XYZ file of C-alpha atoms in Angstrom:
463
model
C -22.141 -13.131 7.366
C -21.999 -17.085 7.396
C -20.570 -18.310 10.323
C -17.704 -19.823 8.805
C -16.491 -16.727 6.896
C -17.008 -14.556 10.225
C -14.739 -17.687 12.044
C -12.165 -16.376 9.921
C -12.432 -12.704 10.382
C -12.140 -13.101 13.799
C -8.809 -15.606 13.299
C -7.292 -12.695 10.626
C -7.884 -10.219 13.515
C -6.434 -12.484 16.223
C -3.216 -13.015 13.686
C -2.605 -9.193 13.508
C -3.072 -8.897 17.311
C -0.617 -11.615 18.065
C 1.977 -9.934 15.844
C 1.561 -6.919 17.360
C 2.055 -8.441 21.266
C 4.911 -10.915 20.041
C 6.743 -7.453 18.771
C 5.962 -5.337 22.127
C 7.654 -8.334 23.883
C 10.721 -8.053 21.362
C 11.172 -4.498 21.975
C 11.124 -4.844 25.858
C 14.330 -6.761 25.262
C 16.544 -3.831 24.077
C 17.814 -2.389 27.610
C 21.358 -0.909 26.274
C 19.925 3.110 25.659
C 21.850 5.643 24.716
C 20.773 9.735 24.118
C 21.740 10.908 20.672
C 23.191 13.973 22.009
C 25.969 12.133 23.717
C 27.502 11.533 20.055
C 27.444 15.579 19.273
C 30.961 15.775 18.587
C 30.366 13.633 15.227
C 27.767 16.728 14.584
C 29.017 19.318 11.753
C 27.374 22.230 10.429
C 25.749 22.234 6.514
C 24.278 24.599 4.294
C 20.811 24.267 5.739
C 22.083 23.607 9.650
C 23.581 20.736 12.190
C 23.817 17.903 10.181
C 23.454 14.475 12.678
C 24.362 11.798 10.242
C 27.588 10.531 11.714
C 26.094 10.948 15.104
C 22.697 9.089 14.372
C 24.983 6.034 12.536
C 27.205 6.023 15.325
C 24.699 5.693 17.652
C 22.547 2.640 15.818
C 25.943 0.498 15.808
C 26.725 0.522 19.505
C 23.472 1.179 21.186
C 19.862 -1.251 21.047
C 17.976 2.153 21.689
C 18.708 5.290 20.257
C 16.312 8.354 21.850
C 16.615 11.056 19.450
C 15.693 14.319 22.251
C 13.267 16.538 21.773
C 14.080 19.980 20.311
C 13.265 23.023 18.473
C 15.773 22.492 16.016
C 15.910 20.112 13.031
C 18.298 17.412 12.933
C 19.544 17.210 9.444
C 20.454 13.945 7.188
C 22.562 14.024 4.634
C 23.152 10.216 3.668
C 21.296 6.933 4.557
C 21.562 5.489 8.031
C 21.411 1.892 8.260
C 19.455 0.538 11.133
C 20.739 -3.093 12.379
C 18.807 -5.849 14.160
C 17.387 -5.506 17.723
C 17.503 -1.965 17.910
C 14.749 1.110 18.224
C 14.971 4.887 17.869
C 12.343 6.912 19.559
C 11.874 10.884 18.700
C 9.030 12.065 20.067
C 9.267 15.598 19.848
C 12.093 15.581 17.255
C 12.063 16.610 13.795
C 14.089 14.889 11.516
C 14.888 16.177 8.073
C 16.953 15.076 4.530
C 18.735 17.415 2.849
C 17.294 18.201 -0.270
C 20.200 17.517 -2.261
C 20.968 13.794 -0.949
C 18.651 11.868 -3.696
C 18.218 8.503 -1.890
C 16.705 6.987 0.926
C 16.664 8.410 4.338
C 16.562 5.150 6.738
C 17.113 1.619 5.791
C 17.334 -1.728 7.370
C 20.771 -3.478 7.068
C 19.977 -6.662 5.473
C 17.621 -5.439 2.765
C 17.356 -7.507 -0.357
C 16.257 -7.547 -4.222
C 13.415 -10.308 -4.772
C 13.745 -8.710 -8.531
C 15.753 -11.170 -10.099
C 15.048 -14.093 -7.686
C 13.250 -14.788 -4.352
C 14.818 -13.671 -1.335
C 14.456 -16.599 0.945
C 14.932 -14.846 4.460
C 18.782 -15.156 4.498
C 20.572 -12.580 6.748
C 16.802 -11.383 7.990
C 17.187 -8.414 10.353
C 14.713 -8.515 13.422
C 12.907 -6.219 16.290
C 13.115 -3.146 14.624
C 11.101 -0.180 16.073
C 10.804 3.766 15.499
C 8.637 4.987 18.036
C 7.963 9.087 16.974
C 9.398 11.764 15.430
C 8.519 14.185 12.639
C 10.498 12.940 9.444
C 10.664 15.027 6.621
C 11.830 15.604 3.089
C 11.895 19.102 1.407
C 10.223 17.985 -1.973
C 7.618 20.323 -3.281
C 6.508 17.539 -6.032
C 6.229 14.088 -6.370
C 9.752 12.218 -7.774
C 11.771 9.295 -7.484
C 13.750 8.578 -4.530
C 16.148 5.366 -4.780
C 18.281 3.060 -3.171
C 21.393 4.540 -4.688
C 22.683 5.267 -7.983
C 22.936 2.222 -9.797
C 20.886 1.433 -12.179
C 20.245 -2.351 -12.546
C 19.486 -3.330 -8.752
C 16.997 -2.031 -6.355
C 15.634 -0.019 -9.051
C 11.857 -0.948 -7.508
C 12.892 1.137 -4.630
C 11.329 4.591 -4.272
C 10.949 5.788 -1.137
C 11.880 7.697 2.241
C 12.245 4.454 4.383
C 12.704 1.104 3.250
C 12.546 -2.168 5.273
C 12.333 -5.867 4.150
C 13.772 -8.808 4.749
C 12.954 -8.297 7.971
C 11.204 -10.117 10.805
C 9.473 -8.011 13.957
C 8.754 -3.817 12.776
C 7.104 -1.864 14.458
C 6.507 1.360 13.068
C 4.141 3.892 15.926
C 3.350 7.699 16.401
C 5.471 8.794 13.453
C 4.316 12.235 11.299
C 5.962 12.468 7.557
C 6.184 15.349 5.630
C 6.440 16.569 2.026
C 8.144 13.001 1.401
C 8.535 12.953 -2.906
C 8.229 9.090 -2.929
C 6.625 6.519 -0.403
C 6.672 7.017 2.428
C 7.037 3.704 3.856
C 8.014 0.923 1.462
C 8.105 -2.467 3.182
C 8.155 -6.287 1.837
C 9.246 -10.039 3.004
C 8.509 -8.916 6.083
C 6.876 -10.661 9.282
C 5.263 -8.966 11.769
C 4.310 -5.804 10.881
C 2.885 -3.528 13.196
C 1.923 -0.231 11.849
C -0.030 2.256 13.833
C -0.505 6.031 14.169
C 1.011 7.363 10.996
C 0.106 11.346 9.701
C 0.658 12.513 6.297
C 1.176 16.480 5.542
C 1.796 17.390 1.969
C 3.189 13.884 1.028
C 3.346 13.671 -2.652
C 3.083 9.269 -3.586
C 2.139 6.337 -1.013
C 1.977 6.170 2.505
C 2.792 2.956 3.543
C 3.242 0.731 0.753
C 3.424 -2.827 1.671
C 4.856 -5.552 -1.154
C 4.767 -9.162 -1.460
C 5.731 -11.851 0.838
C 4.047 -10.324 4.004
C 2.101 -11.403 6.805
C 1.003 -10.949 10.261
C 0.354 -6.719 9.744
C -1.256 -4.528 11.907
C -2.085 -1.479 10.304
C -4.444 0.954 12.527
C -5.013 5.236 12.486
C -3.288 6.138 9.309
C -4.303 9.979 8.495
C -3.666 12.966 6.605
C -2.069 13.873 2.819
C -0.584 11.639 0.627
C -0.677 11.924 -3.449
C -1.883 8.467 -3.800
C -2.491 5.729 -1.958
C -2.959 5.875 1.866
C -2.667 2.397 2.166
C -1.317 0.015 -0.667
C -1.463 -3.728 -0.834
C 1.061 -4.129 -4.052
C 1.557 -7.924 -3.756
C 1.809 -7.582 -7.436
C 3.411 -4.378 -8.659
C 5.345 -2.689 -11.330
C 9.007 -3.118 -11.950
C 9.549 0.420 -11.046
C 8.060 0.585 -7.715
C 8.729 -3.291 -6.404
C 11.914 -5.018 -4.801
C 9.298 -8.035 -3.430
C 6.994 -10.375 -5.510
C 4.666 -12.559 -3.563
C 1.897 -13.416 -1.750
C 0.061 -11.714 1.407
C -1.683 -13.143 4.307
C -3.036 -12.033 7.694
C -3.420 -8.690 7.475
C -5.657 -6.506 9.860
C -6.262 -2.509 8.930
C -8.461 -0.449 10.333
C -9.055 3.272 11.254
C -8.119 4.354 7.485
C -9.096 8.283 6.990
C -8.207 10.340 3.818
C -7.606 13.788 4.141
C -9.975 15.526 2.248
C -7.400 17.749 0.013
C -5.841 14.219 -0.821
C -4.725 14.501 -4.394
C -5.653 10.535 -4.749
C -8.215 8.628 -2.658
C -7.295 5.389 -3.482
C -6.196 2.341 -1.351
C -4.870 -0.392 -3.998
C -4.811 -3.927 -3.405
C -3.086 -5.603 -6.090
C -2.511 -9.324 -6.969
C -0.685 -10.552 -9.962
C 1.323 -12.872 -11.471
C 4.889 -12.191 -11.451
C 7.962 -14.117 -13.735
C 11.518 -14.100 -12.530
C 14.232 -13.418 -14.768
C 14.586 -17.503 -15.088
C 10.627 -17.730 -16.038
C 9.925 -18.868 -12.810
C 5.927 -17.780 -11.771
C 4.689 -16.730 -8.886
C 1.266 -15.671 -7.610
C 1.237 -12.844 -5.446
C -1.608 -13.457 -3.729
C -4.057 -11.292 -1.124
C -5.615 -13.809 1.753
C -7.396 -13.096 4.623
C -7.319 -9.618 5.381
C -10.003 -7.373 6.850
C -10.525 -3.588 6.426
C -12.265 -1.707 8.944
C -13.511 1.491 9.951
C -12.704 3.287 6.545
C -13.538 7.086 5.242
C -12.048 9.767 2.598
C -11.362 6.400 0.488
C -13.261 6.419 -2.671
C -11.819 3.543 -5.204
C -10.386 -0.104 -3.708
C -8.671 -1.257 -6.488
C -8.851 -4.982 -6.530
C -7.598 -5.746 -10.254
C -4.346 -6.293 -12.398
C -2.609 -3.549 -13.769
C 0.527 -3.425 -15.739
C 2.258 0.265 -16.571
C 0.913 1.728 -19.557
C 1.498 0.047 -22.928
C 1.419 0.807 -26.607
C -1.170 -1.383 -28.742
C 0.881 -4.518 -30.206
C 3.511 -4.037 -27.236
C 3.174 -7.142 -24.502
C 2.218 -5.459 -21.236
C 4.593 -6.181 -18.033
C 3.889 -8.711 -15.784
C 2.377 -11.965 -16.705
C -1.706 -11.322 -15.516
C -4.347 -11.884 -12.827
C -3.497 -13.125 -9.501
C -5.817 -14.285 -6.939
C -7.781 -13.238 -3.336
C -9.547 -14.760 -0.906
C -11.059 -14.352 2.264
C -11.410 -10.133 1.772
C -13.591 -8.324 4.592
C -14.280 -4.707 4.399
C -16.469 -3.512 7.119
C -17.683 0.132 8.000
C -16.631 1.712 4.691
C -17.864 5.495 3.535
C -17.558 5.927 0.220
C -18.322 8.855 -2.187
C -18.772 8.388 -5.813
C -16.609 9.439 -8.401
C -17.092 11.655 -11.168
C -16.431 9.509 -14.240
C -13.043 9.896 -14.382
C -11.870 7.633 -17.620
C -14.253 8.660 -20.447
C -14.729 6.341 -23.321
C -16.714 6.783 -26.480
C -16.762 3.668 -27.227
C -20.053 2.002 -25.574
C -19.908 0.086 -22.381
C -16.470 0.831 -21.924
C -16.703 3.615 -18.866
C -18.306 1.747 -16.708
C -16.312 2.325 -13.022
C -16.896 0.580 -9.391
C -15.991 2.092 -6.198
C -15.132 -1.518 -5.321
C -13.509 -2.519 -8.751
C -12.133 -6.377 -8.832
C -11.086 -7.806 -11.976
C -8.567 -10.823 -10.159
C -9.180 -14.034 -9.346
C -11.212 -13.952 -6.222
C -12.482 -16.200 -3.973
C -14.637 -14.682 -1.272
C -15.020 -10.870 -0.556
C -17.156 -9.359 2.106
C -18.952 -6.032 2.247
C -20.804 -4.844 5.136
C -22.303 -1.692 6.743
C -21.542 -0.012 3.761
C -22.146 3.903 3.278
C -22.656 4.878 -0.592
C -23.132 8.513 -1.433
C -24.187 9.270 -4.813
C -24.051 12.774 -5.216
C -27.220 14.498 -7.808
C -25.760 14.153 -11.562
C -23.772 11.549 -10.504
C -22.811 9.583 -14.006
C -25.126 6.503 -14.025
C -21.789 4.713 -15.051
C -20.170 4.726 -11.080
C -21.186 1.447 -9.465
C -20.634 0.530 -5.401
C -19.138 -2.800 -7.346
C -17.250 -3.499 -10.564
C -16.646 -7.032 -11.995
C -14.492 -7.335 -14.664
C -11.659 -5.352 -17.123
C -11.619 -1.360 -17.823
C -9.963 0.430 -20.436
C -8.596 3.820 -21.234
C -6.673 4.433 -24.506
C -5.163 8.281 -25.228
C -1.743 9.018 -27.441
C 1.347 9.240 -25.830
C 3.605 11.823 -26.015
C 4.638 10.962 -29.514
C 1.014 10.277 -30.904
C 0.723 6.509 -30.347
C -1.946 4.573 -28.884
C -1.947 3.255 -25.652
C -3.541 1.654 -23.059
C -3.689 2.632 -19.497
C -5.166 -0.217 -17.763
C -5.751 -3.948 -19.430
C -8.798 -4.619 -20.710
C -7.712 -8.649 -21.703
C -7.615 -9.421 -18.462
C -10.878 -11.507 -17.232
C -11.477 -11.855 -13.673
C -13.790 -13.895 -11.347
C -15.371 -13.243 -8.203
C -16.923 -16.440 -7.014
C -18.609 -15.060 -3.882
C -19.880 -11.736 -3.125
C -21.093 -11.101 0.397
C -22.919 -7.944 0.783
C -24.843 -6.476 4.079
C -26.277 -3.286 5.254
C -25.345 -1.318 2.400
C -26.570 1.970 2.392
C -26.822 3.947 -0.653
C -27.535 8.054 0.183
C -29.119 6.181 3.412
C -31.703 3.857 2.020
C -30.887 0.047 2.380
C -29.957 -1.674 -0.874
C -32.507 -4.164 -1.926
C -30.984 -5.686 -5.160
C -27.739 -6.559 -7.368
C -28.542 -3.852 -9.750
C -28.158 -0.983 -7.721
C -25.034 -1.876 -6.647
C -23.314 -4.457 -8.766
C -22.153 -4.188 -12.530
C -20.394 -7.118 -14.545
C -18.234 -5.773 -17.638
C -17.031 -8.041 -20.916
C -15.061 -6.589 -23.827
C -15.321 -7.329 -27.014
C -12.146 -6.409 -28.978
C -13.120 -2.957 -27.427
C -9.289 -1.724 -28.969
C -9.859 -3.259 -32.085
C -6.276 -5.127 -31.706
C -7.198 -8.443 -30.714
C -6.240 -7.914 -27.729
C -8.857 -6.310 -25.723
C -11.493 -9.087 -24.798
C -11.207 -9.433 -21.060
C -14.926 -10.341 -18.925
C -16.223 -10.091 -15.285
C -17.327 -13.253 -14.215
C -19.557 -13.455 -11.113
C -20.606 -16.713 -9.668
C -22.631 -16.055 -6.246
C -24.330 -13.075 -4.832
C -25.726 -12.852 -0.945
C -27.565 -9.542 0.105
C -28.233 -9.169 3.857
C -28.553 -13.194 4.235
C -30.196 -13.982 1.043
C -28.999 -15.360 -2.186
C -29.778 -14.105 -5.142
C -29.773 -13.748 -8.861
């Protein structure tokens, strides 16, 4: 790695690390503890048992730290609690649970705010928020949609157990989820993000899923179950699963392991561009973030992807964003069967590393490439450039799945020590494949190319 590029590493490690000490300084600060079984008398008894709503809520408004005891016994939920500024719960030992008929989220933050329509700006941004342990569950036995509340035309991006942005100072540590039917974790405008020690059993969508405006994250040992992404990156993301449009900076992950029963094993990293209701443009953005120490991960989805869409219909979102300064180091990645057959020629092409954004500069070293025998000669380590999957909808109309207009550029490509089934990659073309369309839909709309400008391979440039 040039000695510039491995400067910045080093600086996008240093960010996270500073986060993480400025919000273990924050927390020390919270001295007024209180034991959540000293509010038992707000306790009443449900269908499914003691039901610690009132009690928990009670708690969080007069009290900076809330310790949730240990016991054998599940402390039911049967409504959001709100969780202000300056305060932390810890529950090691305790299992906390949602009633399955309560729809919406289980724990908030109090300021929370819809970037939909508008940019937040950080007005009213809670601070020095911390959960230290606990086992929080949902009873879902498939994946669903779990919102804000019941309105329909704000917040509808939100789908998820927890929810936290607008916020400044999280700390998230030691916390197991379980059978969760949305995210688990959706977060956004946040800053300082510290993230560490999260386990995933039968968790049917995201674990943490981290939206725009965000920096200075420390994300480190995230295991276990999840039905899609263990980690996602959506700086850029669909109206339906998005509260926060913007850019991303300074983020350091690392100890990333897949269970490997995971129904998805994906991690997504998504830029895009992104128009507010008063055509205002914004490009959320991924800079500087590193990815270490990564396993049971087999597709990094660096490209633009809008939700499905019918040929002739105008896909959401407004197209590629951009990236910069991307390290992944210590990586193990298995191919994939080729999972989006095409008939048409040159149009199943697939990368374990697929980008099709703008990019600037994106590092890959020490990695581990299995291949398995009859692998299709169509999985790459690295795709550059659109894909494309057409099938009928439910009413027999064509439509697209991913967006093969969209071009994309990767200017540099830094590649070291990669290992494919153990032998040390020599050249580009066993590891790299550029992909242009030609009107592969036949609609005029389908022309999108890979563009890549420079190639280095363990120090050396090349062609």
């Amino acid at each position: 790695m040039r000695g510039d590029k491995q400067k910045i590493k080093q600086q996008i490690i240093e960010s996270a690390m500073q986060a993480k000490r400025r919000n273990e300084e924050k927390i020390k600060t919270l001295k007024d503890q209180t034991s959540l079984s000293a509010y038992a008398e707000l306790v009443h008894q449900g269908v499914h048992g003691a039901v610690w709503t009132e009690a928990l809520q009670r708690a969080l408004n007069e009290h900076e730290v809330v310790v949730i005891p240990p016991s054998a016994e599940v402390y039911w939920l049967d409504s959001t609690v709100v969780i202000p500024s300056n305060r932390r719960i810890e529950a090691v030992g305790a299992t906390v649970r949602l009633t399955p008929e309560y729809p919406y989220i289980m724990l908030r933050n109090e300021h929370v705010g819809d970037g939909t329509y508008a940019p937040i700006g950080g007005k009213d941004r809670d601070v020095n928020i911390s959960i230290h342990g606990g086992r929080w569950e949902e009873c879902a036995e498939k994946r669903g949609k779990r919102r804000y509340h019941g309105r329909t035309d704000s917040f509808f991006g939100v789908q998820t157990c927890m929810l936290f942005n607008n916020i400044e100072h999280l700390t998230m540590t030691d916390v197991t989820f379980a059978h969760a039917l949305a995210f688990c974790v959706q977060v956004g405008d946040l800053i300082d993000g510290v993230f560490e020690n999260f386990f995933f059993e039968s968790c049917f969508a995201d674990g943490l899923h981290v939206n725009g405006n965000s920096e200075n994250l420390y994300i480190r040992n995230f295991r276990g179950h999840v039905g899609d992404d263990l980690v996602a990156m959506n700086m850029y993301d669909w109206l339906g699963s998005s509260v926060n449009f913007g850019p991303a900076k300074n983020v350091f992950c690392e100890e990333i392991h897949s269970a490997h029963d995971s129904r998805a094993k994906a991690m997504r990293l998504q830029p895009g561009m992104f128009v507010y209701r008063d055509g205002t443009t914004i490009d959320c953005s991924l800079s500087q973030m590193v990815f270490q120490h990564l396993s049971g991960i087999y597709e990094y989805k660096l490209y633009f992807q809008s939700p499905p869409y019918r040929f002739g219909e105008k896909p959401e979102g407004a197209g590629a964003g951009s990236a910069d300064d991307l390290f992944f180091e210590d990586v193990h990645v298995i191919s994939n069967r080729e999972r989006y057959p095409s008939d048409q020629p040159g149009t199943g092409d697939f990368g374990m590393f697929f980008v099709n954004s703008n990019v600037g500069y994106l590092s890959l070293k020490d990695i581990f490439y299995t291949k398995p025998e009859g692998d299709s000669p169509r999985n790459h380590l690295v795709a550059v450039g659109p894909m494309t999957w057409n099938r009928k909808d439910k009413e027999g109309i064509n439509t697209e799945v991913f967006d093969p207009y969209i071009s994309g550029t990767l200017d540099v490509l830094e590649m070291e020590n990669i290992r494919i089934n153990g032998e040390r990659a020599t050249s580009m073309d066993q590891v790299v494949k550029i992909i242009a369309f030609d009107d592969v839909n036949r609609d005029g709309f389908s022309s999108g190319k890979g563009t890549l400008n420079h190639v280095f391979l363990d120090g050396k440039q090349i062609k």
